Amino acid sequence: MKKRSLGNSDIQITPILMGTWQAGKRMWVGIEDEESIKAIRAAYEAGITTIDTAEVYGEGHSEQIVAKALSDVRDRVVYATKVFANHLKYDRVIEACDRSLKNLNTDYIDLYQIHWPSGSFKTEIVPIEETMSALNQLKQQGKIRAIGVSNFSRAQLEEASQYGRIDSLQPPYSLFWRLVETDAMPYCIENNISILAYSPLAQGLLTGKFAPDHKFAEGDHRSKNKLFQGENYRRAQKALNELRPIADRNNCTLAQLSLAWLIAQPQTNAIAGARTAEQASANAKAAEVELSEEELQAIARIGRQVTDYLDKNPVMWDF
């Protein structure tokens, strides 16, 4: 898989990244550690060498699973993890990083990201200058190689950039969720900040595997995803039916088509989660799908049947 530079850093990432929220188990159902390890390993063997995780995914469990899957090839993979919104004071950032280093069984983290802006989920407000000071210190010590942010607006990204180099932004971004295009993306293009899109398959909706009457199991957080509710869900089903012929013409699945469209957007890479080895291998193949300019535009038009009707709230869930 052809690699890309992460922002202005010397880190090389794959355009498809392996997402591991589900490996943490919390807020997911039916997840087994052995399956998660196999999925992460399959992603690596299929050419995905960039792995995204976070301290909050199962309170470190996801990071530990990543280590079990990849410690023997640590020098050939890129680890991206995140510090949560309740750990943004200077000392807590340092402590959180040390915990993540231990969980990941490594002495450096390639990309360390602020998971949510200060104040999210009723957390304490911490000046971004203080958090960035800690991140810059970790970078100077060699504990992290690059700094990123997640769920930041353009204004928040601009403010953080005053205090140090930001090499990536991780927003929710998919064919069915495109707020970043009109907010932070122009700033990312202008300043060579890589976009690492999370939920690039709209939490599985873009795979086409969910029937019109689908009901999630108790405890599955996707039941609170706005895209799976009411008219949004009906519009999504209509759009998927229109996307299928384009996928068929390209001999790919709906998921691969959606990922291929996404990584063709400016500065954009896709963090695709997978429960199984088969899903991980299939996600990797999306990097081989080459879409024409006409197809890219047609796909974008179809997606707008969903996105034009969404509100401007950047959070995807009604938690």
Short mmCIF file of C-alpha atoms in Angstrom, two decimals:
data_model
loop_
_atom_site.label_atom_id
_atom_site.label_comp_id
_atom_site.label_asym_id
_atom_site.label_seq_id
_atom_site.Cartn_x
_atom_site.Cartn_y
_atom_site.Cartn_z
CA MET A 1 0.00 0.00 0.00
CA LYS A 2 1.50 3.33 -1.04
CA LYS A 3 2.21 5.47 2.01
CA ARG A 4 1.67 9.17 2.62
CA SER A 5 3.41 11.71 4.84
CA LEU A 6 1.69 12.59 8.11
CA GLY A 7 1.45 16.38 7.99
CA ASN A 8 4.95 17.89 7.96
CA SER A 9 6.42 15.07 10.04
CA ASP A 10 8.74 12.34 8.78
CA ILE A 11 6.13 9.71 9.69
CA GLN A 12 4.76 7.66 6.81
CA ILE A 13 1.17 6.44 7.20
CA THR A 14 -1.07 4.22 5.11
CA PRO A 15 -4.16 5.88 3.57
CA ILE A 16 -6.26 3.18 5.27
CA LEU A 17 -5.64 2.97 9.01
CA MET A 18 -6.82 0.23 11.36
CA GLY A 19 -9.29 1.56 13.94
CA THR A 20 -9.50 -0.24 17.27
CA TRP A 21 -12.32 1.35 19.29
CA GLN A 22 -14.13 -1.97 19.14
CA ALA A 23 -11.11 -3.83 20.56
CA GLY A 24 -11.67 -1.97 23.83
CA LYS A 25 -15.05 -3.78 24.10
CA ARG A 26 -16.73 -0.96 26.07
CA MET A 27 -19.84 0.34 24.23
CA TRP A 28 -19.67 -2.59 21.80
CA VAL A 29 -21.22 -6.05 22.00
CA GLY A 30 -19.98 -9.44 20.87
CA ILE A 31 -16.28 -8.51 20.81
CA GLU A 32 -13.69 -11.16 21.70
CA ASP A 33 -10.02 -10.39 22.30
CA GLU A 34 -8.73 -13.21 20.11
CA GLU A 35 -10.85 -12.00 17.19
CA SER A 36 -9.60 -8.43 17.71
CA ILE A 37 -5.98 -9.60 17.71
CA LYS A 38 -6.54 -11.60 14.52
CA ALA A 39 -8.23 -8.60 12.87
CA ILE A 40 -5.39 -6.22 13.74
CA ARG A 41 -2.80 -8.73 12.54
CA ALA A 42 -4.74 -9.32 9.30
CA ALA A 43 -4.81 -5.56 8.69
CA TYR A 44 -1.03 -5.43 9.09
CA GLU A 45 -0.50 -8.41 6.78
CA ALA A 46 -2.75 -6.78 4.17
CA GLY A 47 -0.56 -3.68 4.17
CA ILE A 48 -2.21 -1.44 6.79
CA THR A 49 0.71 -0.37 8.98
CA THR A 50 -0.93 2.55 10.83
CA ILE A 51 -3.01 1.65 13.90
CA ASP A 52 -5.28 4.09 15.75
CA THR A 53 -6.35 3.57 19.35
CA ALA A 54 -7.01 5.63 22.52
CA GLU A 55 -6.63 5.41 26.28
CA VAL A 56 -10.41 5.66 26.73
CA TYR A 57 -11.17 2.61 24.53
CA GLY A 58 -11.90 0.14 27.29
CA GLU A 59 -9.71 2.13 29.72
CA GLY A 60 -6.50 0.99 28.03
CA HIS A 61 -7.75 -2.44 26.94
CA SER A 62 -7.64 -1.56 23.24
CA GLU A 63 -4.04 -0.34 23.54
CA GLN A 64 -3.10 -3.62 25.26
CA ILE A 65 -4.75 -5.63 22.47
CA VAL A 66 -2.83 -3.62 19.84
CA ALA A 67 0.41 -4.49 21.67
CA LYS A 68 -0.47 -8.19 21.78
CA ALA A 69 -1.14 -8.15 18.06
CA LEU A 70 1.87 -6.16 16.86
CA SER A 71 4.70 -5.95 19.42
CA ASP A 72 6.88 -8.29 17.37
CA VAL A 73 6.67 -5.90 14.37
CA ARG A 74 6.71 -2.62 16.33
CA ASP A 75 9.46 -1.13 14.16
CA ARG A 76 7.30 -1.61 11.04
CA VAL A 77 4.07 -0.03 12.31
CA VAL A 78 2.86 3.43 13.30
CA TYR A 79 0.98 3.75 16.58
CA ALA A 80 -1.52 6.58 16.99
CA THR A 81 -3.25 6.93 20.35
CA LYS A 82 -5.11 9.65 22.22
CA VAL A 83 -5.37 11.37 25.59
CA PHE A 84 -8.96 11.89 26.77
CA ALA A 85 -10.64 15.20 27.67
CA ASN A 86 -10.37 14.54 31.44
CA HIS A 87 -6.56 14.33 31.27
CA LEU A 88 -5.64 17.62 29.60
CA LYS A 89 -3.91 19.34 32.54
CA TYR A 90 -0.11 19.32 32.18
CA ASP A 91 0.68 16.57 34.71
CA ARG A 92 -2.24 14.41 33.62
CA VAL A 93 -1.13 14.50 29.96
CA ILE A 94 2.32 13.26 31.03
CA GLU A 95 0.78 10.51 33.20
CA ALA A 96 -1.66 9.46 30.47
CA CYS A 97 1.14 9.20 27.93
CA ASP A 98 3.20 7.01 30.27
CA ARG A 99 0.18 4.72 30.78
CA SER A 100 -0.33 4.45 27.03
CA LEU A 101 3.37 3.67 26.50
CA LYS A 102 3.05 0.85 29.02
CA ASN A 103 -0.20 -0.45 27.53
CA LEU A 104 1.28 -0.38 24.03
CA ASN A 105 4.49 -2.03 25.24
CA THR A 106 6.62 0.58 23.49
CA ASP A 107 9.00 3.40 24.37
CA TYR A 108 7.55 5.88 21.88
CA ILE A 109 4.18 6.79 20.37
CA ASP A 110 4.28 7.93 16.76
CA LEU A 111 1.20 10.18 16.91
CA TYR A 112 -0.31 11.39 20.18
CA GLN A 113 -3.67 13.11 19.84
CA ILE A 114 -6.01 15.17 22.03
CA HIS A 115 -9.14 13.01 21.78
CA TRP A 116 -11.76 15.70 22.50
CA PRO A 117 -11.41 19.42 23.21
CA SER A 118 -11.23 20.56 26.82
CA GLY A 119 -14.69 20.81 28.36
CA SER A 120 -16.20 17.98 26.29
CA PHE A 121 -18.43 15.58 28.25
CA LYS A 122 -18.54 18.07 31.15
CA THR A 123 -14.79 17.85 31.77
CA GLU A 124 -12.75 20.61 33.35
CA ILE A 125 -11.79 23.51 31.08
CA VAL A 126 -8.02 23.53 30.58
CA PRO A 127 -6.27 26.19 28.45
CA ILE A 128 -5.02 24.63 25.20
CA GLU A 129 -1.65 26.32 25.86
CA GLU A 130 -1.18 24.15 28.98
CA THR A 131 -2.05 20.92 27.15
CA MET A 132 0.18 21.78 24.19
CA SER A 133 3.03 22.60 26.58
CA ALA A 134 2.86 19.04 27.92
CA LEU A 135 2.66 17.56 24.42
CA ASN A 136 5.65 19.63 23.27
CA GLN A 137 7.59 18.40 26.30
CA LEU A 138 6.76 14.77 25.45
CA LYS A 139 7.89 15.40 21.88
CA GLN A 140 11.20 16.88 23.05
CA GLN A 141 11.73 13.83 25.28
CA GLY A 142 11.17 11.49 22.32
CA LYS A 143 8.15 9.84 23.93
CA ILE A 144 5.95 11.01 21.03
CA ARG A 145 6.93 11.86 17.45
CA ALA A 146 4.00 14.01 16.35
CA ILE A 147 1.00 15.82 17.82
CA GLY A 148 -2.58 15.57 16.54
CA VAL A 149 -6.05 16.64 17.60
CA SER A 150 -9.42 14.95 17.27
CA ASN A 151 -12.94 16.41 17.16
CA PHE A 152 -11.57 19.97 16.96
CA SER A 153 -13.30 22.70 14.99
CA ARG A 154 -11.32 24.96 12.70
CA ALA A 155 -11.22 27.66 15.39
CA GLN A 156 -9.93 25.17 17.99
CA LEU A 157 -7.37 23.80 15.53
CA GLU A 158 -6.11 27.31 14.77
CA GLU A 159 -5.77 28.07 18.47
CA ALA A 160 -3.87 24.85 19.21
CA SER A 161 -1.54 25.55 16.28
CA GLN A 162 -0.38 28.76 17.97
CA TYR A 163 1.41 26.66 20.59
CA GLY A 164 3.06 23.94 18.51
CA ARG A 165 2.98 21.96 15.28
CA ILE A 166 -0.23 20.00 14.71
CA ASP A 167 0.26 17.29 12.09
CA SER A 168 -3.20 15.74 12.03
CA LEU A 169 -6.88 16.31 12.65
CA GLN A 170 -9.16 13.35 13.37
CA PRO A 171 -12.78 14.28 12.61
CA PRO A 172 -15.87 12.17 11.92
CA TYR A 173 -15.91 12.07 8.12
CA SER A 174 -17.60 9.82 5.62
CA LEU A 175 -19.77 10.04 2.54
CA PHE A 176 -22.73 10.40 4.92
CA TRP A 177 -21.08 12.83 7.41
CA ARG A 178 -19.20 15.74 5.83
CA LEU A 179 -19.17 18.75 8.18
CA VAL A 180 -15.37 18.89 8.12
CA GLU A 181 -15.40 19.85 4.43
CA THR A 182 -16.79 23.31 5.17
CA ASP A 183 -15.14 23.83 8.54
CA ALA A 184 -11.58 22.59 9.15
CA MET A 185 -10.63 21.01 5.83
CA PRO A 186 -9.61 24.27 4.08
CA TYR A 187 -7.30 25.08 7.01
CA CYS A 188 -5.82 21.55 6.87
CA ILE A 189 -5.14 21.88 3.14
CA GLU A 190 -3.54 25.31 3.61
CA ASN A 191 -1.29 24.12 6.48
CA ASN A 192 -0.55 20.55 5.32
CA ILE A 193 -2.37 18.91 8.22
CA SER A 194 -3.38 15.30 7.53
CA ILE A 195 -7.04 14.43 8.02
CA LEU A 196 -7.56 11.03 9.65
CA ALA A 197 -11.25 10.36 9.14
CA TYR A 198 -12.96 8.30 11.82
CA SER A 199 -16.24 6.45 11.24
CA PRO A 200 -15.39 6.47 7.50
CA LEU A 201 -18.08 3.84 6.94
CA ALA A 202 -20.59 5.70 9.12
CA GLN A 203 -20.21 2.96 11.76
CA GLY A 204 -21.03 0.24 9.23
CA LEU A 205 -23.97 1.96 7.56
CA LEU A 206 -21.99 2.41 4.33
CA THR A 207 -21.34 -1.34 4.11
CA GLY A 208 -24.98 -1.81 3.14
CA LYS A 209 -25.32 -4.72 5.57
CA PHE A 210 -28.06 -3.16 7.72
CA ALA A 211 -31.63 -3.86 6.62
CA PRO A 212 -34.24 -1.05 6.65
CA ASP A 213 -35.76 -2.48 9.85
CA HIS A 214 -32.47 -3.23 11.66
CA LYS A 215 -32.46 -3.08 15.47
CA PHE A 216 -29.19 -2.96 17.44
CA ALA A 217 -28.50 -5.20 20.42
CA GLU A 218 -28.82 -3.73 23.90
CA GLY A 219 -25.66 -1.78 24.77
CA ASP A 220 -24.57 -1.11 21.18
CA HIS A 221 -23.84 2.64 21.03
CA ARG A 222 -24.74 2.78 17.32
CA SER A 223 -28.41 2.82 18.27
CA LYS A 224 -27.77 6.45 19.31
CA ASN A 225 -26.06 7.38 16.02
CA LYS A 226 -28.18 10.01 14.25
CA LEU A 227 -27.62 8.34 10.87
CA PHE A 228 -29.41 5.18 12.04
CA GLN A 229 -32.53 7.10 13.07
CA GLY A 230 -35.78 7.99 11.28
CA GLU A 231 -35.61 9.88 7.99
CA ASN A 232 -31.81 9.96 8.04
CA TYR A 233 -31.77 6.17 7.93
CA ARG A 234 -34.36 6.01 5.14
CA ARG A 235 -32.39 8.51 3.04
CA ALA A 236 -29.23 6.50 3.64
CA GLN A 237 -30.88 3.31 2.40
CA LYS A 238 -31.97 5.10 -0.79
CA ALA A 239 -28.45 6.44 -1.34
CA LEU A 240 -26.93 2.99 -0.83
CA ASN A 241 -29.18 1.57 -3.54
CA GLU A 242 -27.85 4.25 -5.92
CA LEU A 243 -24.23 3.53 -4.98
CA ARG A 244 -24.45 -0.22 -5.62
CA PRO A 245 -24.17 -0.03 -9.45
CA ILE A 246 -21.00 2.09 -9.14
CA ALA A 247 -19.50 -0.46 -6.75
CA ASP A 248 -20.43 -3.27 -9.13
CA ARG A 249 -18.74 -1.50 -12.05
CA ASN A 250 -15.56 -1.24 -10.00
CA ASN A 251 -15.73 -4.85 -8.77
CA CYS A 252 -15.72 -3.72 -5.17
CA THR A 253 -18.03 -3.70 -2.18
CA LEU A 254 -19.99 -0.67 -0.98
CA ALA A 255 -17.54 -0.37 1.92
CA GLN A 256 -14.53 -0.37 -0.40
CA LEU A 257 -16.21 2.17 -2.68
CA SER A 258 -16.92 4.48 0.27
CA LEU A 259 -13.35 4.22 1.57
CA ALA A 260 -11.88 4.75 -1.91
CA TRP A 261 -14.00 7.89 -2.35
CA LEU A 262 -12.90 9.19 1.06
CA ILE A 263 -9.14 8.74 0.61
CA ALA A 264 -9.44 10.56 -2.74
CA GLN A 265 -10.52 13.72 -0.89
CA PRO A 266 -7.89 16.40 -0.11
CA GLN A 267 -5.49 15.49 2.74
CA THR A 268 -7.77 12.61 3.76
CA ASN A 269 -7.03 9.14 5.11
CA ALA A 270 -9.55 6.71 6.57
CA ILE A 271 -9.53 4.94 9.95
CA ALA A 272 -11.52 1.78 9.31
CA GLY A 273 -12.37 -0.50 12.21
CA ALA A 274 -12.85 -4.23 11.79
CA ARG A 275 -14.21 -6.94 14.05
CA THR A 276 -12.77 -9.81 12.00
CA ALA A 277 -9.68 -10.64 9.96
CA GLU A 278 -11.85 -10.84 6.83
CA GLN A 279 -13.19 -7.30 7.33
CA ALA A 280 -9.68 -5.93 7.93
CA SER A 281 -8.33 -7.52 4.75
CA ALA A 282 -11.30 -6.25 2.75
CA ASN A 283 -10.78 -2.70 4.06
CA ALA A 284 -7.17 -2.77 2.86
CA LYS A 285 -8.29 -3.57 -0.69
CA ALA A 286 -10.09 -0.21 -0.84
CA ALA A 287 -6.70 1.40 -1.48
CA GLU A 288 -6.58 -0.43 -4.83
CA VAL A 289 -9.91 0.96 -6.11
CA GLU A 290 -9.31 3.77 -8.61
CA LEU A 291 -12.33 5.99 -9.25
CA SER A 292 -12.65 8.41 -12.15
CA GLU A 293 -13.35 12.10 -11.53
CA GLU A 294 -16.89 11.56 -12.86
CA GLU A 295 -17.44 8.68 -10.44
CA LEU A 296 -16.08 10.69 -7.50
CA GLN A 297 -18.51 13.50 -8.28
CA ALA A 298 -21.43 11.13 -8.77
CA ILE A 299 -20.72 9.45 -5.42
CA ALA A 300 -20.52 12.85 -3.72
CA ARG A 301 -23.90 13.86 -5.19
CA ILE A 302 -25.52 10.66 -3.98
CA GLY A 303 -24.09 11.18 -0.48
CA ARG A 304 -25.56 14.67 -0.29
CA GLN A 305 -29.04 13.13 -0.28
CA VAL A 306 -28.16 12.26 3.32
CA THR A 307 -25.82 15.06 4.42
CA ASP A 308 -27.94 17.96 3.14
CA TYR A 309 -30.62 17.09 5.70
CA LEU A 310 -28.40 16.73 8.78
CA ASP A 311 -28.12 19.44 11.42
CA LYS A 312 -24.83 21.25 12.00
CA ASN A 313 -24.05 19.55 15.32
CA PRO A 314 -20.59 17.95 14.81
CA VAL A 315 -21.28 15.11 17.29
CA MET A 316 -22.66 12.02 15.56
CA TRP A 317 -24.43 10.52 18.57
CA ASP A 318 -27.36 11.47 20.80
CA PHE A 319 -25.55 10.35 23.97
#
